[in-house]
CSV table of C-alpha atoms in Angstrom, one decimal:
chain,number,residue,atom,x,y,z
P,1,UNK,CA,-26.2,-15.0,-1.2
P,2,UNK,CA,-24.9,-11.6,-0.6
P,3,UNK,CA,-23.3,-12.8,3.1
P,4,UNK,CA,-21.9,-15.8,1.4
P,5,UNK,CA,-19.9,-13.3,-1.4
P,6,UNK,CA,-19.1,-11.2,1.9
P,7,UNK,CA,-17.4,-14.0,3.7
P,8,UNK,CA,-15.7,-15.4,0.4
P,9,UNK,CA,-14.2,-12.1,-0.1
P,10,UNK,CA,-12.5,-11.9,3.5
P,11,UNK,CA,-12.1,-16.1,3.4
P,12,UNK,CA,-10.4,-16.8,0.4
P,13,UNK,CA,-7.6,-14.0,0.4
P,14,UNK,CA,-6.5,-15.3,3.5
P,15,UNK,CA,-6.5,-19.0,2.0
P,16,UNK,CA,-4.6,-17.9,-1.1
P,17,UNK,CA,-1.9,-15.9,0.9
P,18,UNK,CA,-1.7,-19.0,3.9
P,19,UNK,CA,-1.6,-21.6,1.0
P,20,UNK,CA,1.7,-19.6,-0.6
P,21,UNK,CA,3.2,-19.1,2.8
P,22,UNK,CA,2.6,-22.5,3.7
P,23,UNK,CA,4.1,-23.8,0.4
P,24,UNK,CA,7.2,-21.4,0.9
P,25,UNK,CA,7.9,-22.1,4.5
P,26,UNK,CA,7.2,-25.7,4.9
P,27,UNK,CA,10.1,-27.6,6.9
P,28,UNK,CA,11.6,-24.1,7.3
P,29,UNK,CA,13.7,-23.8,10.6
P,30,UNK,CA,11.8,-21.0,12.6
P,31,UNK,CA,14.2,-21.0,15.5
P,32,UNK,CA,16.9,-19.4,13.2
P,33,UNK,CA,14.5,-16.3,12.5
P,34,UNK,CA,14.6,-15.8,16.4
P,35,UNK,CA,18.6,-16.2,16.1
P,36,UNK,CA,18.3,-13.3,13.3
P,37,UNK,CA,16.0,-10.9,14.9
P,38,UNK,CA,17.6,-10.9,18.3
P,39,UNK,CA,21.8,-11.5,17.1
P,40,UNK,CA,22.3,-10.8,13.8
P,41,UNK,CA,19.7,-7.9,12.4
P,42,UNK,CA,20.5,-4.4,12.6
P,43,UNK,CA,17.4,-2.9,14.0
P,44,UNK,CA,18.8,0.6,13.9
P,45,UNK,CA,18.3,0.5,9.8
P,46,UNK,CA,14.6,-0.9,10.3
P,47,UNK,CA,13.7,2.0,12.6
P,48,UNK,CA,15.4,4.4,10.3
P,49,UNK,CA,12.8,3.1,7.9
P,50,UNK,CA,9.8,3.9,9.6
P,51,UNK,CA,9.5,7.4,9.4
P,52,UNK,CA,9.6,6.8,5.4
P,53,UNK,CA,6.6,4.3,5.5
P,54,UNK,CA,4.6,7.2,7.7
P,55,UNK,CA,5.2,9.8,5.1
P,56,UNK,CA,4.6,8.0,1.9
P,57,UNK,CA,0.9,7.5,3.7
P,58,UNK,CA,0.8,11.4,4.8
P,59,UNK,CA,1.7,12.4,1.2
P,60,UNK,CA,-1.2,10.3,0.1
P,61,UNK,CA,-3.7,11.9,2.1
P,62,UNK,CA,-2.1,15.5,1.7
P,63,UNK,CA,-2.5,14.8,-2.2
P,64,UNK,CA,-6.3,13.6,-1.4
P,65,UNK,CA,-7.0,17.1,0.1
P,66,UNK,CA,-6.0,18.6,-2.7
P,67,UNK,CA,-8.3,16.5,-5.3
P,68,UNK,CA,-11.5,17.5,-2.7
P,69,UNK,CA,-10.9,21.0,-2.6
P,70,UNK,CA,-11.8,21.9,-6.2
P,71,UNK,CA,-15.2,20.8,-5.5
P,72,UNK,CA,-15.6,22.8,-2.7
P,73,UNK,CA,-15.1,20.0,-0.1
P,74,UNK,CA,-12.7,21.8,2.9
P,75,UNK,CA,-10.9,18.9,4.8
P,76,UNK,CA,-8.3,18.9,7.4
P,77,UNK,CA,-4.9,17.4,7.0
P,78,UNK,CA,-4.9,15.4,10.3
P,79,UNK,CA,-8.4,14.1,9.4
P,80,UNK,CA,-7.3,13.2,5.4
P,81,UNK,CA,-3.9,11.5,6.7
P,82,UNK,CA,-5.6,9.5,9.9
P,83,UNK,CA,-8.4,8.0,7.3
P,84,UNK,CA,-5.5,6.9,5.4
P,85,UNK,CA,-3.9,5.4,8.1
P,86,UNK,CA,-7.1,3.4,9.2
P,87,UNK,CA,-7.9,1.9,5.4
P,88,UNK,CA,-4.4,0.6,5.3
P,89,UNK,CA,-5.0,-1.3,8.4
P,90,UNK,CA,-8.5,-2.3,7.7
P,91,UNK,CA,-7.2,-3.7,4.3
P,92,UNK,CA,-5.2,-6.1,6.3
P,93,UNK,CA,-8.6,-7.6,7.3
P,94,UNK,CA,-10.3,-7.4,3.9
P,95,UNK,CA,-8.1,-6.8,1.1
P,96,UNK,CA,-9.4,-3.6,-1.2
P,97,UNK,CA,-11.8,-2.2,1.4
P,98,UNK,CA,-9.4,0.4,2.6
P,99,UNK,CA,-10.6,2.9,-0.6
P,100,UNK,CA,-14.4,2.5,0.7
P,101,UNK,CA,-13.6,2.7,4.6
P,102,UNK,CA,-11.7,6.5,3.8
P,103,UNK,CA,-14.4,7.3,1.9
P,104,UNK,CA,-16.7,6.8,4.6
P,105,UNK,CA,-14.9,7.9,7.3
P,106,UNK,CA,-14.4,11.1,5.6
P,107,UNK,CA,-18.1,11.8,5.0
P,108,UNK,CA,-18.7,10.7,8.7
P,109,UNK,CA,-16.3,13.5,10.0
P,110,UNK,CA,-15.6,16.1,7.3
P,111,UNK,CA,-19.5,15.7,5.6
P,112,UNK,CA,-17.9,15.0,2.4
P,113,UNK,CA,-20.1,13.4,0.0
P,114,UNK,CA,-19.0,9.3,-0.4
P,115,UNK,CA,-19.5,9.4,-4.1
P,116,UNK,CA,-17.2,12.7,-4.8
P,117,UNK,CA,-14.5,11.1,-2.4
P,118,UNK,CA,-14.6,8.0,-4.2
P,119,UNK,CA,-14.4,9.5,-7.6
P,120,UNK,CA,-11.4,11.3,-6.3
P,121,UNK,CA,-10.0,7.6,-5.4
P,122,UNK,CA,-10.2,6.9,-8.7
P,123,UNK,CA,-8.2,9.6,-9.9
P,124,UNK,CA,-5.8,8.7,-7.8
P,125,UNK,CA,-5.3,5.3,-8.8
P,126,UNK,CA,-5.0,6.6,-12.8
P,127,UNK,CA,-2.2,8.8,-11.1
P,128,UNK,CA,-0.9,5.8,-9.4
P,129,UNK,CA,-0.9,3.5,-11.9
P,130,UNK,CA,0.7,5.6,-14.6
P,131,UNK,CA,3.7,6.5,-11.9
P,132,UNK,CA,4.2,2.6,-11.1
P,133,UNK,CA,4.5,1.8,-14.6
P,134,UNK,CA,6.9,4.5,-15.5
P,135,UNK,CA,9.2,4.0,-12.6
P,136,UNK,CA,8.9,-0.1,-13.4
P,137,UNK,CA,9.8,0.3,-17.0
P,138,UNK,CA,12.8,2.8,-16.5
P,139,UNK,CA,14.1,0.5,-13.6
P,140,UNK,CA,13.9,-2.6,-15.8
P,141,UNK,CA,15.4,-1.3,-18.8
P,142,UNK,CA,18.0,0.1,-16.2
P,143,UNK,CA,18.7,-3.0,-14.7
P,144,UNK,CA,19.2,-5.1,-18.0
P,145,UNK,CA,22.7,-4.5,-17.9
P,146,UNK,CA,22.9,-6.0,-14.4
P,147,UNK,CA,21.2,-9.3,-15.7
P,148,UNK,CA,23.3,-9.7,-18.1
P,149,UNK,CA,26.6,-9.2,-15.9
P,150,UNK,CA,24.9,-12.0,-13.7
P,151,UNK,CA,24.1,-14.3,-16.4
P,152,UNK,CA,28.0,-14.1,-17.8
P,153,UNK,CA,29.6,-14.3,-14.4
P,154,UNK,CA,27.2,-17.5,-13.0
P,155,UNK,CA,27.0,-19.0,-16.7
P,156,UNK,CA,23.5,-19.4,-16.6
P,157,UNK,CA,21.0,-18.5,-19.4
P,158,UNK,CA,17.2,-17.5,-19.2
P,159,UNK,CA,16.6,-21.1,-20.8
P,160,UNK,CA,18.1,-22.7,-18.0
P,161,UNK,CA,16.4,-20.6,-15.1
P,162,UNK,CA,13.0,-21.3,-16.9
P,163,UNK,CA,13.7,-24.9,-16.9
P,164,UNK,CA,14.8,-24.9,-13.2
P,165,UNK,CA,12.0,-23.3,-12.3
P,166,UNK,CA,9.7,-26.1,-10.3
P,167,UNK,CA,6.2,-27.2,-11.2
P,168,UNK,CA,5.2,-25.7,-8.1
P,169,UNK,CA,6.7,-22.4,-8.3
P,170,UNK,CA,4.7,-22.6,-11.9
P,171,UNK,CA,1.9,-23.5,-10.0
P,172,UNK,CA,2.1,-20.5,-7.5
P,173,UNK,CA,2.4,-17.9,-10.5
P,174,UNK,CA,-0.4,-19.3,-12.4
P,175,UNK,CA,-2.7,-19.2,-9.4
P,176,UNK,CA,-1.4,-15.5,-8.7
P,177,UNK,CA,-2.1,-14.8,-12.2
P,178,UNK,CA,-5.7,-16.2,-12.2
P,179,UNK,CA,-6.5,-14.0,-8.7
P,180,UNK,CA,-5.2,-10.9,-10.7
P,181,UNK,CA,-7.8,-11.8,-13.6
P,182,UNK,CA,-10.6,-12.5,-11.1
P,183,UNK,CA,-9.8,-9.2,-9.4
P,184,UNK,CA,-9.9,-7.1,-12.6
P,185,UNK,CA,-13.2,-9.1,-13.0
P,186,UNK,CA,-14.9,-8.0,-10.0
P,187,UNK,CA,-13.7,-4.5,-10.2
P,188,UNK,CA,-15.1,-4.3,-13.5
P,189,UNK,CA,-18.5,-5.8,-12.4
P,190,UNK,CA,-18.6,-2.8,-9.5
P,191,UNK,CA,-18.0,-0.3,-12.2
P,192,UNK,CA,-20.9,-1.4,-13.7
P,193,UNK,CA,-23.0,-1.3,-10.6
P,194,UNK,CA,-21.9,2.0,-10.1
P,195,UNK,CA,-22.6,3.3,-13.8
P,196,UNK,CA,-26.8,2.3,-13.0
P,197,UNK,CA,-26.3,4.8,-10.4
P,198,UNK,CA,-26.8,8.4,-12.0
P,199,UNK,CA,-25.7,10.1,-8.9
P,200,UNK,CA,-22.6,8.2,-7.7
P,201,UNK,CA,-21.6,8.1,-11.5
P,202,UNK,CA,-21.7,11.8,-11.5
P,203,UNK,CA,-19.8,12.1,-8.4
P,204,UNK,CA,-17.2,9.7,-9.9
P,205,UNK,CA,-16.9,11.7,-12.7
P,206,UNK,CA,-16.4,15.2,-10.6
P,207,UNK,CA,-14.3,13.6,-8.7
P,208,UNK,CA,-12.0,12.3,-11.9
P,209,UNK,CA,-12.5,16.0,-13.3
P,210,UNK,CA,-11.4,17.3,-10.3
P,211,UNK,CA,-7.7,16.8,-11.3
P,212,UNK,CA,-7.5,19.7,-14.0
P,213,UNK,CA,-9.0,21.9,-11.4
P,214,UNK,CA,-5.9,21.5,-8.7
P,215,UNK,CA,-5.0,24.7,-7.6
P,216,UNK,CA,-1.3,23.8,-6.9
P,217,UNK,CA,-0.6,21.0,-9.6
P,218,UNK,CA,3.3,21.3,-9.2
P,219,UNK,CA,2.6,20.4,-5.5
P,220,UNK,CA,0.3,17.8,-6.7
P,221,UNK,CA,2.9,16.1,-8.6
P,222,UNK,CA,5.6,16.5,-6.2
P,223,UNK,CA,3.6,14.6,-3.7
P,224,UNK,CA,2.6,11.6,-6.2
P,225,UNK,CA,6.3,11.3,-6.8
P,226,UNK,CA,7.1,11.4,-3.3
P,227,UNK,CA,4.9,8.7,-2.2
P,228,UNK,CA,6.4,6.5,-4.3
P,229,UNK,CA,10.1,7.5,-3.1
P,230,UNK,CA,9.0,7.5,0.2
P,231,UNK,CA,7.7,3.7,0.1
P,232,UNK,CA,11.1,2.6,-1.7
P,233,UNK,CA,13.0,4.2,0.9
P,234,UNK,CA,10.9,2.7,3.7
P,235,UNK,CA,12.1,-0.8,1.6
P,236,UNK,CA,15.5,0.1,0.5
P,237,UNK,CA,16.6,0.9,4.2
P,238,UNK,CA,15.8,-2.9,5.3
P,239,UNK,CA,18.4,-4.2,3.3
P,240,UNK,CA,21.2,-2.7,5.5
P,241,UNK,CA,19.6,-4.6,8.5
P,242,UNK,CA,21.2,-8.0,7.4
P,243,UNK,CA,24.5,-8.8,6.2
P,244,UNK,CA,23.3,-10.5,3.2
P,245,UNK,CA,21.7,-7.9,1.6
P,246,UNK,CA,23.7,-4.8,2.5
P,247,UNK,CA,26.0,-5.0,-0.3
P,248,UNK,CA,23.4,-5.6,-2.9
P,249,UNK,CA,23.1,-2.2,-3.9
P,250,UNK,CA,20.2,-0.1,-4.8
P,251,UNK,CA,20.1,-1.4,-8.2
P,252,UNK,CA,18.6,-5.1,-6.7
P,253,UNK,CA,16.3,-3.1,-4.3
P,254,UNK,CA,14.8,-1.5,-6.9
P,255,UNK,CA,13.9,-4.7,-9.0
P,256,UNK,CA,12.5,-6.3,-5.8
P,257,UNK,CA,10.6,-3.1,-4.9
P,258,UNK,CA,8.8,-3.1,-8.5
P,259,UNK,CA,8.3,-6.8,-8.7
P,260,UNK,CA,6.8,-6.5,-5.2
P,261,UNK,CA,4.7,-3.8,-6.2
P,262,UNK,CA,3.1,-6.2,-8.9
P,263,UNK,CA,2.9,-8.8,-6.4
P,264,UNK,CA,0.8,-6.9,-4.2
P,265,UNK,CA,-1.9,-6.7,-6.8
P,266,UNK,CA,-3.0,-10.0,-6.2
P,267,UNK,CA,-6.2,-9.9,-3.5
P,268,UNK,CA,-4.2,-11.0,-0.2
P,269,UNK,CA,-3.8,-9.3,3.2
P,270,UNK,CA,-1.0,-6.6,2.5
P,271,UNK,CA,0.2,-8.5,-0.2
P,272,UNK,CA,1.0,-11.6,2.0
P,273,UNK,CA,2.2,-14.6,0.1
P,274,UNK,CA,2.7,-13.2,-3.4
P,275,UNK,CA,4.8,-10.3,-2.3
P,276,UNK,CA,7.4,-12.9,-0.1
P,277,UNK,CA,7.4,-15.1,-3.5
P,278,UNK,CA,8.5,-12.3,-5.7
P,279,UNK,CA,10.7,-10.7,-3.4
P,280,UNK,CA,12.1,-14.1,-2.7
P,281,UNK,CA,13.0,-15.2,-6.2
P,282,UNK,CA,14.6,-11.6,-7.1
P,283,UNK,CA,16.7,-11.9,-4.0
P,284,UNK,CA,17.9,-15.7,-5.0
P,285,UNK,CA,18.6,-14.0,-8.6
P,286,UNK,CA,20.8,-11.9,-7.1
P,287,UNK,CA,22.9,-14.3,-5.4
P,288,UNK,CA,21.2,-14.7,-2.2
P,289,UNK,CA,20.9,-18.1,-0.4
P,290,UNK,CA,17.4,-19.4,-0.2
P,291,UNK,CA,17.0,-19.7,3.5
P,292,UNK,CA,18.5,-16.3,3.8
P,293,UNK,CA,16.0,-14.7,1.4
P,294,UNK,CA,13.1,-16.7,3.2
P,295,UNK,CA,14.4,-14.4,6.3
P,296,UNK,CA,14.2,-11.4,4.6
P,297,UNK,CA,10.6,-11.4,3.1
P,298,UNK,CA,9.5,-12.7,6.3
P,299,UNK,CA,10.9,-10.4,9.0
P,300,UNK,CA,10.6,-7.4,6.3
P,301,UNK,CA,6.9,-7.7,5.3
P,302,UNK,CA,5.9,-8.9,9.3
P,303,UNK,CA,7.7,-5.6,10.8
P,304,UNK,CA,6.3,-3.3,8.5
P,305,UNK,CA,2.6,-4.8,8.5
P,306,UNK,CA,2.9,-4.2,12.2
P,307,UNK,CA,3.8,-0.5,11.5
P,308,UNK,CA,0.6,-0.3,9.3
P,309,UNK,CA,-1.3,-2.1,12.4
P,310,UNK,CA,0.0,0.4,14.6
P,311,UNK,CA,-0.5,3.8,12.6
P,312,UNK,CA,-4.2,2.4,11.8
P,313,UNK,CA,-5.1,2.1,15.7
P,314,UNK,CA,-3.3,5.5,16.5
P,315,UNK,CA,-5.3,6.8,13.6
P,316,UNK,CA,-8.3,5.7,14.9
P,317,UNK,CA,-8.0,6.5,18.6
P,318,UNK,CA,-6.9,10.3,17.1
P,319,UNK,CA,-10.1,10.3,15.2
P,320,UNK,CA,-12.3,9.6,18.0
P,321,UNK,CA,-11.2,12.8,19.7
P,322,UNK,CA,-11.5,14.9,16.5
P,323,UNK,CA,-15.1,17.0,16.3
P,324,UNK,CA,-17.1,15.8,13.0
P,325,UNK,CA,-17.3,18.1,10.0
P,326,UNK,CA,-14.7,20.5,11.3
P,327,UNK,CA,-17.3,22.6,12.8
P,328,UNK,CA,-17.1,22.2,16.2
P,329,UNK,CA,-15.5,25.0,17.5
P,330,UNK,CA,-17.6,27.2,14.9
P,331,UNK,CA,-20.8,25.7,16.7
P,332,UNK,CA,-19.6,26.7,20.3
P,333,UNK,CA,-18.7,30.1,18.9
P,334,UNK,CA,-22.4,30.7,17.6
P,335,UNK,CA,-23.9,29.2,20.6
P,336,UNK,CA,-21.7,31.8,22.7
P,337,UNK,CA,-23.1,34.3,20.2
P,338,UNK,CA,-26.5,33.7,20.6
P,339,UNK,CA,-26.8,33.8,24.2
P,340,UNK,CA,-24.6,36.9,24.6
P,341,UNK,CA,-28.0,38.2,22.0
P,342,UNK,CA,-30.4,36.6,24.2
P,343,UNK,CA,-28.9,38.5,27.7
P,344,UNK,CA,-28.7,42.2,25.7
């Protein structure tokens, strides 16, 4: 039964994402993608966006190191950052397993308690959730005027948009909603399992409480804000890669960023499918042609996913050359000292 559940956790997200992508791109002329990528797209802006995507993950690693320090866990910056890179890549294969992966890697290379590390991940998720809710509310409130102007200029109304939404579109939205509810149910079940294990519960609680003991709280908050600023810039710069999005403005990019963040809650690899659907819908709302919007989401998501893969491969190679527990040089010094004493 456990094997069936494990396989289902891998297959079902792939099927869900694949089904949504198939529905979106059925009958689509993929030859046009080649034309856009080779002749119409400005790759300079795409390359300029990469450092921000890398920095977002690096900030997450540096922030994670801060939450571990109050518990007496000394970790190296290179190790925590590379575990973050690796965990994101692993999550492309099995959604939501990245958190467990990075905790396992940190235990293997730095000797950090798995339970403590997982507790700090819980802390991170709480902080990130608060950040997302705050900036999402501000952005949507800020863009209300844009939506109003759009409706006045086009003569459309919210009722018209709702009635023109196809039955299949509503079906996809409903499926995504059900998937989110199932994910929440699974997370609650996992939490109840941990609550049955006293030591694990203690480690998680210790990790949550570690936030109040962080030595440099302003730096922690700076990293927390910086993570999402970097993610946004990583996404926003891709607007300048295409003639049909570069004039849309930062407001459109912010709204697309918000809906994209909520779409990736659906457990598919890197949000494939739900993210495409959500961002494409918002681009159409801002006046981008349907075909062009499909070009944008497919190219941007594919390139950014490849960046995650390459970072994961690079980080895995880097970790293979790093001594475990951070004591490699110390152990060598102790051995040399012992040999010197023996000689004397």
